[in-house]
Coordinates of C-alpha atoms and ligand atoms in Angstrom, one line a residue:
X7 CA 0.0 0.0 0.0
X8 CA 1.1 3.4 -0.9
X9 CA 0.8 6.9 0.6
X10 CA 0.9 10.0 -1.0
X11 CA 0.5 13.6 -0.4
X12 CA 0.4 16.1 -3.1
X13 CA 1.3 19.4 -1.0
X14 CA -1.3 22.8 -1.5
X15 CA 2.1 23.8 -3.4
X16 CA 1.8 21.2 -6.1
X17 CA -2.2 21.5 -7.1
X18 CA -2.8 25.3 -6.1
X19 CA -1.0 28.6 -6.6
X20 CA 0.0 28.7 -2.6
X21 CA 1.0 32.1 -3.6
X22 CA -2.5 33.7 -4.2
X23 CA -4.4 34.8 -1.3
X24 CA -7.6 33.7 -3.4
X25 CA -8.1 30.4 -3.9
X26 CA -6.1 28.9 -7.2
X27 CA -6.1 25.6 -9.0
X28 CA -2.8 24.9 -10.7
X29 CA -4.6 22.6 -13.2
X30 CA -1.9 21.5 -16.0
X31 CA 0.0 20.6 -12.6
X32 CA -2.8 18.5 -11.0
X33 CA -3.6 16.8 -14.4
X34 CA 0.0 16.2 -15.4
X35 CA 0.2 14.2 -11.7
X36 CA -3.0 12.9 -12.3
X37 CA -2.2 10.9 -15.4
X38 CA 1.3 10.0 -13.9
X39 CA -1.4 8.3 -11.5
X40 CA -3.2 6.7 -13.7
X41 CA 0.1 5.1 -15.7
X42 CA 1.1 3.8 -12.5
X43 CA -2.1 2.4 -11.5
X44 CA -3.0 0.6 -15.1
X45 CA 0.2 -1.5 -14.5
X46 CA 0.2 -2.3 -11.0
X47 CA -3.0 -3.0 -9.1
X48 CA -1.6 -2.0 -5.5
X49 CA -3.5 -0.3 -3.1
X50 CA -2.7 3.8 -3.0
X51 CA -4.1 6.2 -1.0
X52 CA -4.1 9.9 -2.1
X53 CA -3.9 13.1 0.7
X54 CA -3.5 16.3 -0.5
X55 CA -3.1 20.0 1.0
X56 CA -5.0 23.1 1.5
X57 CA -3.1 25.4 -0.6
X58 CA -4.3 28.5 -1.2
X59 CA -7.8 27.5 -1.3
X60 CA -8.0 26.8 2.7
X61 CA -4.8 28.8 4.3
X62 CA -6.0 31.8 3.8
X63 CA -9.4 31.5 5.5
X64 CA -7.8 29.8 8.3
X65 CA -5.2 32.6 8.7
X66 CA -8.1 34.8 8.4
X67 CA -10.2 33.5 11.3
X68 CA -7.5 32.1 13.5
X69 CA -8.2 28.4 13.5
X70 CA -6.9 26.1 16.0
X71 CA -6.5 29.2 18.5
X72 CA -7.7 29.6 21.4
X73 CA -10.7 32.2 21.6
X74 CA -13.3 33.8 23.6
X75 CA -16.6 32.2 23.8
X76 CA -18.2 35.1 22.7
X77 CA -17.0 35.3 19.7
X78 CA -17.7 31.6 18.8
X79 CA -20.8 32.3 16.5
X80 CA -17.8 34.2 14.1
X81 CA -15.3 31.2 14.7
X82 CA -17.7 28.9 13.4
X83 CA -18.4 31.0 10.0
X84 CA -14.8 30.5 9.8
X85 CA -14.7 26.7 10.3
X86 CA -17.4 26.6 7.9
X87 CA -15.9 28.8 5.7
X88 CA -12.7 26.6 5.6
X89 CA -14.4 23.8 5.1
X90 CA -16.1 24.7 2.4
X91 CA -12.9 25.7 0.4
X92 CA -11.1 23.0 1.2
X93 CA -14.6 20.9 0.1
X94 CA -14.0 22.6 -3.2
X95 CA -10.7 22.1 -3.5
X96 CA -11.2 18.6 -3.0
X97 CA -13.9 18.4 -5.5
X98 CA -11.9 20.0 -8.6
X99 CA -8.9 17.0 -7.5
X100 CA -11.6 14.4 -7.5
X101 CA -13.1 15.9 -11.0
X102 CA -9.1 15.6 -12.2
X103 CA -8.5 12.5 -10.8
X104 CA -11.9 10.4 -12.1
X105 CA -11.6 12.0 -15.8
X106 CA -7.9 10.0 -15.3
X107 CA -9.8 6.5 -14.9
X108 CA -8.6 6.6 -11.2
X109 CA -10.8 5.4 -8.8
X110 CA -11.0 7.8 -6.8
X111 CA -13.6 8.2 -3.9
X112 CA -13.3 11.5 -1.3
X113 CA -12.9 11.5 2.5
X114 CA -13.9 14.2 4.0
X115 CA -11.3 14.6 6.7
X116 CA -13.6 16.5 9.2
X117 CA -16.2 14.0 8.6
X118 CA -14.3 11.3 10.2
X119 CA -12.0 12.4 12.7
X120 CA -11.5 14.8 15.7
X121 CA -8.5 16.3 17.4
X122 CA -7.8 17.7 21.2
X123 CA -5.3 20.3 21.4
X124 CA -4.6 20.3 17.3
X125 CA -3.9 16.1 17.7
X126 CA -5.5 13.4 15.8
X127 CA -8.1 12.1 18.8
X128 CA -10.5 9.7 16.7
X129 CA -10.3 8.6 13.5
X130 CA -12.7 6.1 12.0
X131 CA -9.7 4.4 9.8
X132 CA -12.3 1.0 8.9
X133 CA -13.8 3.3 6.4
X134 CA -10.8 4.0 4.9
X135 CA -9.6 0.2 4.3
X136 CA -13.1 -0.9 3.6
X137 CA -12.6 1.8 0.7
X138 CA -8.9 0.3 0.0
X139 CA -10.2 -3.5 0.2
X140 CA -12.7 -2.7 -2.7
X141 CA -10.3 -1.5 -5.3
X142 CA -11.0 2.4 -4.9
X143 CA -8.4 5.3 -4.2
X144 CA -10.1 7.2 -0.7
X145 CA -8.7 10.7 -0.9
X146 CA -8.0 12.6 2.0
X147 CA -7.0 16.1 2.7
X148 CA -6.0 18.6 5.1
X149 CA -9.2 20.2 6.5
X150 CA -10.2 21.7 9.8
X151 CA -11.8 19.3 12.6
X152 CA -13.8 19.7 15.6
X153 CA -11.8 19.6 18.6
X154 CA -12.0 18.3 22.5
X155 CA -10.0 21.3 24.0
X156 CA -10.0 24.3 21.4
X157 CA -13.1 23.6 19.8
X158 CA -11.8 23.4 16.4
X159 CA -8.4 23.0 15.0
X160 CA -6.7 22.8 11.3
X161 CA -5.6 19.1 10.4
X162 CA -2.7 18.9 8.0
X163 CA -2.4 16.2 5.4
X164 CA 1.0 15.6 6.8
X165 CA -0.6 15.1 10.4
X166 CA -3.0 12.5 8.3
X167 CA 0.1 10.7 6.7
X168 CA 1.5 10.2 9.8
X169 CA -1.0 8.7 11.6
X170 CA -2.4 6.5 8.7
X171 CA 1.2 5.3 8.0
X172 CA 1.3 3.9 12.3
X173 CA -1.6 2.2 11.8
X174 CA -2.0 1.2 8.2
X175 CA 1.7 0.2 7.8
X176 CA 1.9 1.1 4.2
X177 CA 5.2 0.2 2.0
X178 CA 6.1 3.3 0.4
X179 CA 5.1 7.3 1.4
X180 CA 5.6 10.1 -0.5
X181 CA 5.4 13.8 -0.2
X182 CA 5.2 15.5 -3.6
X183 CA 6.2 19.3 -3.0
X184 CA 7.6 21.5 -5.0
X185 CA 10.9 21.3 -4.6
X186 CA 13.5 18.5 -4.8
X187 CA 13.4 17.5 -0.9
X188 CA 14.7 18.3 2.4
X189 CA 17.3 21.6 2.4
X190 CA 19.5 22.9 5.1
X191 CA 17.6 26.2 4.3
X192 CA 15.1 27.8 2.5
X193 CA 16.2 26.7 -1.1
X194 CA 13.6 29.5 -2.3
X195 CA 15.3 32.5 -0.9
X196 CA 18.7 31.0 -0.5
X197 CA 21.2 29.6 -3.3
X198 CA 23.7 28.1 -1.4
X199 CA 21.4 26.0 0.3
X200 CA 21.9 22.0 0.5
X201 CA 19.9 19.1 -0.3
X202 CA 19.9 16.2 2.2
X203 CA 19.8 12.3 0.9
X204 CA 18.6 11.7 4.1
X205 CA 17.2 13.3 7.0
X206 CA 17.1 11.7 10.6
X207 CA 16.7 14.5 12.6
X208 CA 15.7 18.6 12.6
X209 CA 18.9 19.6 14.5
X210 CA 20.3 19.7 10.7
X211 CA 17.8 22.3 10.0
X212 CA 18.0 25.4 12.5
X213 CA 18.4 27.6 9.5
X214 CA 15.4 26.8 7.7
X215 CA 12.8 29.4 7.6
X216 CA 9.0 28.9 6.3
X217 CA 8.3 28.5 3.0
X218 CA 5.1 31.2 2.3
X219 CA 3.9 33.4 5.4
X220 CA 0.2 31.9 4.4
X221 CA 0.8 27.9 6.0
X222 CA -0.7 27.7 8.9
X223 CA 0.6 24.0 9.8
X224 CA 4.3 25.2 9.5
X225 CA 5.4 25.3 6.2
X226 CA 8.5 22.6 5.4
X227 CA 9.3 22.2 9.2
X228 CA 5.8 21.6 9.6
X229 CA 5.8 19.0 7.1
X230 CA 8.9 17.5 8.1
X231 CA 8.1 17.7 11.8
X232 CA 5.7 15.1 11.1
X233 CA 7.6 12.7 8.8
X234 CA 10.2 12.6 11.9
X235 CA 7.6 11.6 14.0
X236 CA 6.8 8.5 11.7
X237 CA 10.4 7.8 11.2
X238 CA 10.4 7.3 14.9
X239 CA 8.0 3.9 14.4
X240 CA 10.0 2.9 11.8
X241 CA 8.1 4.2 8.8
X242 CA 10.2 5.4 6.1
X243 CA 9.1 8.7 3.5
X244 CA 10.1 10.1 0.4
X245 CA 10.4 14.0 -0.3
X246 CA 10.2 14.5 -3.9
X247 CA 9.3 17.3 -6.2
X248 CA 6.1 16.5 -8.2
X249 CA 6.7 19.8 -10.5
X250 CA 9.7 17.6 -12.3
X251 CA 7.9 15.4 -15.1
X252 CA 7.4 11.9 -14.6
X253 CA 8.9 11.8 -10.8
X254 CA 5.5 10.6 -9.3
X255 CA 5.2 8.2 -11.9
X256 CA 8.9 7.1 -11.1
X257 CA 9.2 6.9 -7.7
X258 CA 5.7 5.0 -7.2
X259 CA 7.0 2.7 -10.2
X260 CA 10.4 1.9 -7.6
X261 CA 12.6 3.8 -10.2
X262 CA 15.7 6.3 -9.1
X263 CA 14.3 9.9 -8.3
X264 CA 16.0 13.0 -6.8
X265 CA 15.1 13.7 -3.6
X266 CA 15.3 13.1 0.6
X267 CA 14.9 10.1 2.5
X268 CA 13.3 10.6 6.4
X269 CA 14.4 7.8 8.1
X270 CA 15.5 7.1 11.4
X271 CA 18.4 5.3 10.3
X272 CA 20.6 7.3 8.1
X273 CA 24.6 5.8 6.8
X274 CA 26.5 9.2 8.3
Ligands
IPE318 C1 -3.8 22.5 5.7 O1 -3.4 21.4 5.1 C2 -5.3 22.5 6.0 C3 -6.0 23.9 6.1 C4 -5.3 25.0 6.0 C5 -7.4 23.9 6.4 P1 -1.9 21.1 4.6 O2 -1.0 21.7 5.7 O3 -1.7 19.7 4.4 O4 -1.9 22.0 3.3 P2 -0.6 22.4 2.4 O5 0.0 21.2 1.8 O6 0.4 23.0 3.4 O7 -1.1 23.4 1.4

């Protein structure tokens, strides 16, 4: 079984404060998908990120912080808000996706799982392998969720990844950004900056400031941050670039791509 995450980077302009499909992006993946999938029938799950379709609302009405009760009837236009553009978001991917022959059925993340204090809580994970054990391709994505201390709290996809790959033990995860993997820094702002083979821990990465000022679940540290935590249960992840052609078909097809392995047990 397979895991991957296309990042907000990859199928939106993360950019825009309005919401933005990248579409030749998202199609381009989508039939890189679809090659993979008409010569190997294994099992794959798809997550992907909020872009700029849900960062911006979140941002806007501060979700996942803590708040006054009186302004709650306001918070939850937000939530709704949020979830509604993600929702969309979500839809246009499916719409991609299903045109592609892929088999792809949606999750809605906030429909089947709540946090406390921004954490994963309960997560009704049957549905998901019920979905996997009849042939189709659940989707996921990073969404808000109601939860047991703040009232409501933004789930990453990332946050998803890492707690499907403890208990779904999957063979291979990937997250497809948009650019070729782990740095020392900030590849975007700085051109010095190095690529890691492999990653084991984020002491290597004091430098690294956040990708856009948008994210709201951390940027790359985010991202990473949660990829550690997996490596810690001995669940291995690729970080690859899905704006280079053909890397999401070569790296779920086992073939050599460019990019950084999180593991807990890198050769220093
Ligand atoms: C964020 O999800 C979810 C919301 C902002 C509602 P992600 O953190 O997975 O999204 P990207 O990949 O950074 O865009």
């Amino acid at each position: 079984m397979i895991i991957l995450k296309l990042g907000g980077s990859v199928i939106t302009d993360k950019n825009s404060l309005t919401a933005k499909l990248d579409f030749d992006n998202l199609n381009r993946i989508a039939v890189e998908i679809s090659n993979y999938l008409k010569s190997y029938d294994s099992k794959l799950i798809i997550i992907h990120g909020a872009g700029s379709f849900g960062h911006p609302p979140a941002k806007k009405y501060k979700i996942g912080e803590k708040f006054n009760l009186s302004n709650y009837q306001k918070k939850r236009i937000g939530f709704s808000q949020t979830q509604l553009a993600v929702k969309t978001l979500n839809s246009q991917v499916l719409n991609v996706l299903i045109k592609n022959n892929i088999p792809a059925v949606s999750i809605q993340t906030s429909s089947i799982l709540t946090t406390n204090n921004k954490r994963i809580d309960s997560f009704n994970i049957d549905l998901v392998n019920k979905y996997l054990d009849e042939g189709y391709v659940p989707v996921l994505y990073g969404d808000v969720a109601i939860d047991k201390s703040l009232k409501m709290a933004v789930v990453s996809g990332d946050q998803i990844i890492t707690y499907l790959g403890k208990y779904l033990n999957p063979d291979k995860i990937i997250l497809a950004s948009d650019v070729d993997g782990v740095y020392n820094k900030n590849p975007k702002t700085n051109s010095d900056a190095k690529l890691f083979k492999c990653l084991s821990s984020l002491k290597d990465l004091e430098q690294f400031d956040s990708t856009t000022n948008i994210d709201v679940t951390g940027g790359m540290i985010g991202k990473i941050r949660e990829l550690l935590e997996l490596s810690k249960e001995g669940v291995d992840s690729f970080v690859i670039n899905a704006n280079t052609k053909n890397n999401i078909f070569n790296i779920l097809n086992d073939d050599e791509v460019n990019g950084t392995l999180i593991t807990n047990k890198c050769n220093k």
